[in-house]
Coordinates of C-alpha atoms and ligand atoms in Angstrom, one line a residue:
M102 CA 0.0 0.0 0.0
D103 CA 1.3 3.5 -0.9
H104 CA 1.6 5.3 2.4
K105 CA 1.3 8.7 0.8
V106 CA -2.1 8.0 -0.7
P107 CA -3.7 5.1 1.4
K108 CA -7.3 5.8 0.3
S109 CA -6.4 6.0 -3.4
A110 CA -4.4 2.7 -3.0
E111 CA -7.4 1.1 -1.3
A112 CA -9.8 2.4 -4.0
F113 CA -7.4 1.2 -6.7
A114 CA -7.2 -2.3 -5.2
E115 CA -10.9 -2.6 -5.1
A116 CA -11.5 -1.2 -8.6
K117 CA -9.0 -3.8 -10.0
Q118 CA -11.4 -6.6 -8.9
Y119 CA -14.2 -5.3 -11.0
I120 CA -12.7 -3.2 -13.8
P121 CA -9.7 -4.3 -16.0
G122 CA -6.7 -2.6 -14.6
G123 CA -8.9 -0.7 -12.2
V124 CA -9.5 2.0 -14.9
N125 CA -11.9 2.8 -17.7
S126 CA -9.1 4.2 -20.0
P127 CA -5.6 2.7 -19.9
V128 CA -3.4 5.8 -19.4
R129 CA -5.2 6.7 -16.1
S130 CA -3.6 3.6 -14.5
F131 CA -0.1 5.2 -14.2
R132 CA 1.2 2.0 -15.7
S133 CA 4.1 3.5 -17.5
V134 CA 5.2 5.8 -14.6
G135 CA 4.4 3.3 -11.8
G136 CA 2.8 4.1 -8.5
T137 CA -0.8 4.6 -7.4
P138 CA -3.1 6.6 -9.6
R139 CA -4.9 9.3 -7.6
F140 CA -8.6 8.6 -7.2
I141 CA -10.2 12.0 -7.5
D142 CA -12.9 13.3 -5.2
R143 CA -13.5 16.8 -6.7
A144 CA -12.0 19.6 -8.7
A145 CA -12.4 23.4 -8.9
G146 CA -10.6 25.9 -11.1
S147 CA -7.0 24.9 -11.6
R148 CA -7.1 22.3 -8.8
I149 CA -8.0 18.6 -8.4
Y150 CA -8.3 16.9 -5.0
D151 CA -7.8 13.2 -4.4
V152 CA -9.7 11.0 -1.9
D153 CA -6.8 11.4 0.6
G154 CA -7.4 15.1 0.6
N155 CA -4.2 16.1 -1.4
E156 CA -4.5 19.1 -3.6
Y157 CA -2.8 19.3 -7.1
I158 CA -2.4 22.0 -9.7
D159 CA -3.9 20.1 -12.7
Y160 CA -2.3 20.2 -16.2
V161 CA -4.2 17.2 -17.5
L162 CA -7.6 18.9 -17.3
S163 CA -9.5 15.7 -18.2
W164 CA -7.1 15.4 -21.2
G165 CA -8.0 18.9 -22.5
P166 CA -11.7 19.6 -22.1
M167 CA -11.6 21.8 -19.0
I168 CA -10.2 24.9 -20.7
L169 CA -12.2 27.2 -18.4
G170 CA -11.0 25.4 -15.3
H171 CA -12.9 22.7 -13.4
A172 CA -16.4 23.2 -12.2
H173 CA -16.8 26.6 -13.9
P174 CA -19.8 28.2 -12.1
E175 CA -21.7 29.1 -15.2
V176 CA -21.2 25.6 -16.8
V177 CA -22.3 23.9 -13.6
A178 CA -25.4 26.1 -13.2
A179 CA -26.4 25.5 -16.8
V180 CA -26.0 21.7 -16.5
R181 CA -28.0 21.7 -13.2
E182 CA -30.8 23.6 -14.8
A183 CA -30.8 21.3 -17.9
A184 CA -30.9 18.2 -15.7
G185 CA -34.0 19.4 -14.0
R186 CA -35.7 19.4 -17.3
G187 CA -34.8 15.8 -18.0
T188 CA -31.5 14.2 -19.0
S189 CA -32.3 12.6 -22.4
Y190 CA -35.3 12.6 -24.8
G191 CA -34.1 10.8 -27.9
A192 CA -35.8 13.6 -29.9
P193 CA -34.3 16.9 -31.2
T194 CA -33.7 19.9 -29.0
R195 CA -32.8 23.5 -29.8
V196 CA -29.6 23.4 -27.9
E197 CA -28.1 21.0 -30.5
T198 CA -28.5 23.7 -33.2
E199 CA -27.1 26.3 -30.7
L200 CA -23.9 24.2 -30.2
A201 CA -23.6 23.6 -33.9
K202 CA -23.8 27.3 -34.6
L203 CA -21.2 28.1 -32.0
I204 CA -18.9 25.5 -33.6
Q205 CA -19.5 26.7 -37.1
K206 CA -18.9 30.4 -36.1
A207 CA -15.4 29.4 -35.0
L208 CA -14.7 26.8 -37.7
P209 CA -16.5 27.9 -40.9
S210 CA -15.2 24.9 -42.8
M211 CA -17.8 22.9 -40.9
E212 CA -20.7 23.8 -43.1
M213 CA -22.8 21.1 -41.5
I214 CA -22.2 19.2 -38.3
R215 CA -23.3 15.9 -36.8
M216 CA -23.0 15.3 -33.1
V217 CA -21.8 12.0 -31.7
N218 CA -20.6 10.9 -28.2
S219 CA -16.8 10.7 -28.4
G220 CA -13.8 11.5 -30.5
T221 CA -13.5 7.9 -31.5
E222 CA -17.0 8.0 -32.9
A223 CA -16.3 11.2 -34.8
T224 CA -13.2 9.9 -36.6
M225 CA -14.8 6.5 -37.3
S226 CA -17.8 8.2 -38.9
A227 CA -15.7 10.7 -40.8
L228 CA -13.8 7.8 -42.4
R229 CA -17.0 6.0 -43.5
L230 CA -18.2 9.3 -45.0
A231 CA -14.9 10.0 -46.8
R232 CA -14.9 6.5 -48.3
A233 CA -18.5 6.8 -49.4
Y234 CA -18.0 10.3 -50.9
T235 CA -14.8 9.4 -52.9
K236 CA -15.8 5.7 -53.6
R237 CA -12.2 4.8 -52.6
S238 CA -11.0 2.6 -49.8
R239 CA -7.5 3.6 -48.6
I240 CA -6.9 6.0 -45.7
V241 CA -3.5 7.7 -44.9
K242 CA -2.6 8.4 -41.3
F243 CA 0.6 9.5 -39.6
A244 CA 2.7 7.5 -37.2
G245 CA 2.1 8.7 -33.6
C246 CA -1.2 10.4 -34.4
Y247 CA -4.1 9.0 -32.4
H248 CA -7.6 9.1 -33.6
G249 CA -9.5 7.0 -31.1
H250 CA -9.7 3.2 -30.5
H251 CA -11.8 2.0 -33.4
D252 CA -10.4 -0.8 -35.6
S253 CA -9.2 0.8 -38.8
L254 CA -7.0 3.6 -37.2
L255 CA -5.3 1.5 -34.5
V256 CA -2.2 1.4 -36.5
K257 CA 1.1 3.2 -36.1
A258 CA 4.1 2.9 -38.3
G259 CA 6.6 0.6 -39.8
S260 CA 9.8 2.7 -39.9
G261 CA 10.6 5.1 -42.7
A262 CA 8.5 4.6 -45.7
A263 CA 4.8 3.8 -45.8
T264 CA 3.8 0.4 -44.7
F265 CA 0.7 -1.6 -44.9
G266 CA -1.1 -1.2 -41.6
V267 CA -0.4 -3.8 -39.0
P268 CA -2.9 -3.6 -36.2
D269 CA -1.6 -2.3 -32.8
S270 CA -4.0 -4.5 -30.9
P271 CA -5.0 -8.1 -31.0
G272 CA -8.7 -8.4 -31.9
V273 CA -8.3 -6.2 -34.9
P274 CA -8.4 -8.4 -38.1
A275 CA -5.5 -7.6 -40.5
G276 CA -8.2 -7.1 -43.2
T277 CA -9.6 -4.1 -41.3
T278 CA -6.3 -2.2 -41.4
E279 CA -5.0 -3.3 -44.7
H280 CA -6.4 -0.2 -46.3
T281 CA -4.7 2.0 -43.7
L282 CA -1.3 3.5 -44.9
T283 CA 1.0 5.1 -42.3
V284 CA 3.6 7.7 -43.0
P285 CA 5.8 9.9 -40.8
Y286 CA 4.5 13.2 -39.6
N287 CA 6.3 16.4 -40.9
D288 CA 7.6 14.5 -43.9
E289 CA 6.1 15.9 -47.1
A290 CA 8.1 13.7 -49.4
A291 CA 6.8 10.5 -47.7
L292 CA 3.2 11.6 -48.2
A293 CA 3.9 12.5 -51.9
R294 CA 5.3 9.0 -52.5
V295 CA 2.2 7.3 -51.0
F296 CA 0.0 9.4 -53.3
E297 CA 2.1 8.5 -56.3
E298 CA 1.8 4.9 -55.6
Y299 CA -1.9 4.7 -54.6
S300 CA -3.2 7.8 -56.4
D301 CA -6.6 6.6 -57.4
D302 CA -7.5 4.7 -54.2
I303 CA -6.8 7.2 -51.4
A304 CA -10.1 8.3 -49.9
A305 CA -8.7 10.6 -47.2
V306 CA -5.7 11.7 -45.2
I307 CA -6.5 12.0 -41.5
I308 CA -4.2 14.2 -39.4
E309 CA -3.9 15.9 -36.0
P310 CA -2.8 19.3 -37.4
V311 CA -0.7 19.6 -34.3
P312 CA -0.2 16.1 -32.9
G313 CA -0.7 15.9 -29.1
N314 CA -0.8 12.2 -28.8
M315 CA 2.9 11.5 -29.2
G316 CA 3.6 14.4 -26.9
L317 CA 3.3 17.8 -28.5
V318 CA 5.0 18.0 -31.9
P319 CA 4.7 21.3 -33.8
P320 CA 4.3 21.1 -37.6
R321 CA 7.2 22.4 -39.7
E322 CA 6.7 25.7 -41.6
G323 CA 4.5 25.0 -44.7
Y324 CA 3.9 21.3 -43.9
L325 CA 0.2 21.5 -43.4
Q326 CA -0.2 23.5 -46.6
A327 CA 1.7 20.8 -48.4
V328 CA -0.7 18.1 -47.0
R329 CA -3.6 20.2 -48.2
D330 CA -2.1 20.7 -51.6
L331 CA -1.4 17.0 -52.1
T332 CA -4.9 15.8 -51.0
A333 CA -6.4 18.4 -53.4
R334 CA -4.2 17.4 -56.3
Y335 CA -5.2 13.7 -55.9
G336 CA -8.9 14.2 -55.1
A337 CA -8.6 12.8 -51.6
L338 CA -10.4 14.4 -48.7
L339 CA -8.4 16.1 -45.9
I340 CA -9.7 15.2 -42.5
F341 CA -8.4 17.4 -39.6
D342 CA -8.8 15.5 -36.3
E343 CA -9.1 18.5 -34.1
V344 CA -10.5 16.5 -31.2
M345 CA -7.7 17.9 -29.0
T346 CA -6.7 21.1 -30.9
G347 CA -10.2 22.4 -31.6
F348 CA -10.9 25.5 -29.3
R349 CA -7.5 24.6 -27.7
L350 CA -4.8 26.1 -30.1
A351 CA -7.1 29.0 -31.0
L352 CA -10.9 29.6 -31.1
G353 CA -10.8 28.1 -34.6
G354 CA -8.4 25.3 -33.7
G355 CA -5.4 24.3 -35.9
Q356 CA -7.2 25.2 -39.1
A357 CA -7.4 28.8 -38.0
M358 CA -3.9 28.9 -36.5
F359 CA -2.4 27.7 -39.8
G360 CA -4.9 29.0 -42.3
I361 CA -5.9 25.6 -43.8
R362 CA -9.4 24.6 -44.8
P363 CA -9.9 20.9 -44.4
D364 CA -12.9 19.0 -46.0
I365 CA -14.0 17.3 -42.8
T366 CA -13.2 18.2 -39.2
C367 CA -13.6 16.0 -36.1
L368 CA -14.1 17.5 -32.7
S369 CA -14.7 16.4 -29.1
K370 CA -13.1 17.2 -25.7
I371 CA -13.6 21.0 -25.3
I372 CA -16.9 21.1 -27.2
G373 CA -18.5 18.9 -24.5
G374 CA -17.4 21.2 -21.6
G375 CA -16.4 18.0 -19.7
L376 CA -19.4 15.9 -20.7
P377 CA -19.2 13.1 -23.4
V378 CA -19.5 14.7 -26.9
G379 CA -18.0 14.3 -30.3
A380 CA -18.8 16.0 -33.6
Y381 CA -17.8 15.7 -37.2
G382 CA -18.6 18.2 -40.0
G383 CA -17.4 19.7 -43.2
R384 CA -18.4 20.6 -46.7
R385 CA -22.1 20.6 -47.2
D386 CA -22.0 18.4 -50.4
I387 CA -20.1 15.7 -48.4
M388 CA -22.2 16.0 -45.2
E389 CA -25.4 15.7 -47.2
L390 CA -24.5 12.0 -47.8
I391 CA -25.3 11.2 -44.2
A392 CA -28.6 9.6 -43.2
P393 CA -31.4 10.6 -43.2
L394 CA -30.5 12.9 -46.1
G395 CA -28.2 10.3 -47.8
P396 CA -27.2 6.7 -47.7
V397 CA -24.3 6.8 -45.2
Y398 CA -25.7 5.3 -42.0
Q399 CA -24.7 6.8 -38.6
A400 CA -26.8 7.1 -35.5
G401 CA -26.7 7.4 -31.7
T402 CA -29.2 6.9 -28.9
L403 CA -27.6 9.6 -26.8
S404 CA -26.2 11.7 -29.6
G405 CA -26.9 15.4 -29.0
N406 CA -27.7 14.7 -25.3
P407 CA -29.2 17.8 -23.7
L408 CA -26.8 17.9 -20.7
A409 CA -23.7 17.5 -22.9
M410 CA -25.0 20.0 -25.5
T411 CA -25.7 22.5 -22.6
A412 CA -22.2 22.1 -21.1
G413 CA -20.6 22.5 -24.5
A414 CA -22.7 25.5 -25.6
T415 CA -22.1 27.3 -22.3
T416 CA -18.4 26.7 -22.6
L417 CA -18.1 27.8 -26.2
R418 CA -20.2 30.8 -25.6
L419 CA -17.8 31.9 -22.9
L420 CA -14.9 31.2 -25.2
H421 CA -16.5 33.3 -28.0
E422 CA -17.4 36.2 -25.7
T423 CA -14.3 36.6 -23.5
D424 CA -12.1 39.2 -25.1
G425 CA -8.5 38.2 -25.4
F426 CA -9.1 34.7 -24.1
Y427 CA -6.7 32.9 -26.4
A428 CA -4.0 35.5 -26.2
R429 CA -4.0 35.2 -22.4
L430 CA -4.1 31.4 -22.6
A431 CA -1.1 31.3 -25.0
E432 CA 0.8 33.8 -22.8
A433 CA 0.3 31.6 -19.7
T434 CA 1.3 28.5 -21.7
T435 CA 4.4 30.2 -23.0
R436 CA 5.2 31.3 -19.5
I437 CA 5.2 27.8 -18.2
A438 CA 7.0 26.3 -21.1
S439 CA 9.8 28.8 -20.9
G440 CA 10.0 28.4 -17.2
L441 CA 10.3 24.7 -17.4
K442 CA 12.9 24.9 -20.1
A443 CA 15.0 27.4 -18.1
A444 CA 14.7 25.2 -15.0
A445 CA 15.9 22.1 -17.0
G446 CA 18.8 24.2 -18.4
E447 CA 19.9 25.3 -14.9
A448 CA 19.9 21.7 -13.8
G449 CA 21.8 20.6 -16.9
V450 CA 19.0 18.3 -18.1
A451 CA 18.5 18.2 -21.9
V452 CA 14.8 18.7 -22.8
Q453 CA 12.8 19.7 -25.8
C454 CA 9.9 21.9 -24.6
Y455 CA 7.2 23.0 -27.1
S456 CA 4.1 25.0 -26.6
L457 CA 1.3 26.2 -28.9
G458 CA -1.9 27.9 -28.0
G459 CA -3.0 26.2 -24.7
M460 CA -0.9 23.0 -25.1
F461 CA 2.6 22.3 -24.0
G462 CA 4.9 19.3 -23.7
L463 CA 8.3 18.2 -22.5
F464 CA 10.6 15.5 -24.0
F465 CA 13.7 14.4 -22.2
S466 CA 15.8 14.4 -25.3
G467 CA 18.8 16.3 -26.5
Q468 CA 17.5 16.3 -30.1
P469 CA 14.6 18.2 -31.7
V470 CA 11.4 16.2 -31.9
Y471 CA 9.5 16.4 -35.2
D472 CA 7.8 13.0 -35.6
F473 CA 7.1 9.7 -33.8
Q474 CA 10.5 8.2 -34.2
S475 CA 12.3 11.3 -32.8
A476 CA 9.8 11.4 -30.0
Q477 CA 10.5 7.8 -29.1
R478 CA 14.2 8.6 -28.6
S479 CA 13.2 10.4 -25.3
D480 CA 14.4 9.1 -22.0
I481 CA 11.5 7.3 -20.3
A482 CA 13.3 6.7 -16.9
A483 CA 14.1 10.4 -16.6
F484 CA 10.5 11.4 -17.3
N485 CA 9.2 9.0 -14.7
I486 CA 11.5 10.5 -12.0
Y487 CA 10.4 14.0 -13.0
F488 CA 6.7 13.0 -13.1
H489 CA 6.8 11.6 -9.5
A490 CA 8.9 14.4 -8.1
M491 CA 6.3 16.9 -9.5
L492 CA 3.3 14.8 -8.3
D493 CA 4.9 14.7 -4.8
Q494 CA 4.9 18.5 -4.8
G495 CA 1.3 18.7 -5.8
I496 CA 1.7 19.2 -9.6
Y497 CA -0.4 16.8 -11.7
L498 CA 1.1 16.4 -15.2
S499 CA 0.2 13.9 -17.9
P500 CA 1.6 10.5 -16.7
S501 CA 3.6 10.1 -20.0
Q502 CA 5.9 12.4 -22.0
F503 CA 4.0 11.1 -25.0
E504 CA 0.9 13.0 -24.0
A505 CA 0.5 16.7 -24.1
C506 CA -0.2 18.9 -21.0
F507 CA -2.9 21.6 -21.0
M508 CA -3.4 25.1 -19.6
S509 CA -6.8 26.6 -18.5
A510 CA -8.0 30.1 -17.9
A511 CA -8.2 29.3 -14.2
H512 CA -4.4 28.8 -13.9
T513 CA -2.9 31.9 -12.3
E514 CA 0.6 33.3 -12.6
A515 CA 1.1 32.1 -9.0
D516 CA 0.1 28.6 -10.1
I517 CA 2.6 28.7 -12.9
D518 CA 5.4 30.1 -10.8
R519 CA 4.8 27.4 -8.2
T520 CA 4.9 24.8 -10.9
V521 CA 8.2 26.1 -12.3
A522 CA 9.7 26.3 -8.7
A523 CA 8.7 22.6 -8.1
S524 CA 10.3 21.7 -11.4
R525 CA 13.7 22.9 -10.2
T526 CA 13.6 20.2 -7.5
A527 CA 12.3 17.7 -10.0
F528 CA 15.0 18.4 -12.6
A529 CA 17.7 18.3 -9.9
K530 CA 16.5 14.7 -9.1
V531 CA 16.7 13.9 -12.8
A532 CA 20.2 15.3 -13.1
E533 CA 21.2 13.2 -10.1
Y534 CA 19.8 10.1 -11.8
L535 CA 21.5 10.9 -15.1
R536 CA 24.9 11.2 -13.2
N537 CA 24.2 7.9 -11.4
P538 CA 21.7 5.8 -13.4
H539 CA 20.7 2.7 -11.3
Ligands
LIG161 C1 -8.8 12.2 -27.5 C2 -8.6 12.0 -28.9 C3 -9.4 11.2 -29.7 C4 -10.3 10.2 -29.1 O1 -11.4 10.8 -28.4 P1 -12.2 9.9 -27.4 O2 -13.3 10.8 -26.9 O3 -11.3 9.5 -26.3 O4 -12.8 8.7 -28.1 C5 -9.3 11.2 -31.1 N1 -8.4 12.0 -31.7 C6 -7.6 12.9 -31.0 C7 -6.7 13.8 -31.7 C8 -7.7 12.9 -29.6 O5 -6.9 13.7 -28.9

């Protein structure tokens, strides 16, 4: 039993008897960093509190959604009010259109929008739609990009050139992924080669405009435009998976930040305000293929759920209406990223620290990170020491350097300064380890 968090340890032991690994999503288990995952009791603003009564400054933010901070009073009040009117009807409501309008105002490329219940569902449905529209079967994805857990995208890379997809998980038949081609991110030439080879059979390219699921990896100058140009030249659709980056990098997501208009966009996370929501949308002529207008079937018992729509619409309204929201968010994110980088430098620990909009990430590597392979050269043991040293000081970071960290509007300069101060102790421990690996 972990003496620092006895109640979490006890809750974890009990959960493991009923739930595989004790968690309902694998990375929550702390498996790669070791130790006891904190069982959370409540959260407010920039803080989460575990069942042992410990307080943490939270940079996971439910993996991104809580951009206003936890338990924002207006969001909580709106959800309470909505719950009093019933939690689900299975019939249309006005708040679904309200959320769609708030999304479209920020991402005009989403001319029509369909709500679903998760990011996984959004990308899965977008692929079906892209294949139906183009009457082609192949999909191109990028090594290290994550698009949810459905079968056809559970593929990473063979090294170097494009490979036929080999499933990452047992239970996924090879036949399901044989139409999935994987290329390295930030490598325009590799994508061009795949298009030359399979030109008439690529339905779509799906990409996280700024990958956050191999750690945060910024796109090279001009790269996303090159991806847009190649897809257009070969008549393939460009799907931006902005599940993480939508309303996170900027109000209009990665497409606004880099000035690219994708054909289809997938969203989730922030647009649900902390409740389960996903959405996909894009060009009207493509979206009109979806049932009941067209033949592409896609449905959901709880899709457009009134509580989720209300939390999302309240969140997006605040994001639209708060002057300077994203400028302040980016400023806070830059402040923490440069603070962490300086602290690592003082301790003599080599790191690559990136930040964009309201996302940041740290790799324990002496070399620039620009794709999955370069990300994987990072020192895992060093990260684990750093992670636990931060957690012990009340700083809750993503429990893997191959996940991004997130900033909210509730994080104060004092929170950030405290985090940077804690990181000096943590980097000193890492430096000690690097001198004396054991
Ligand atoms: C989180 C995420 C998903 C999956 O969303 P779920 O709601 O967990 O199914 C898909 N794509 C990206 C880019 C994500 O960050």
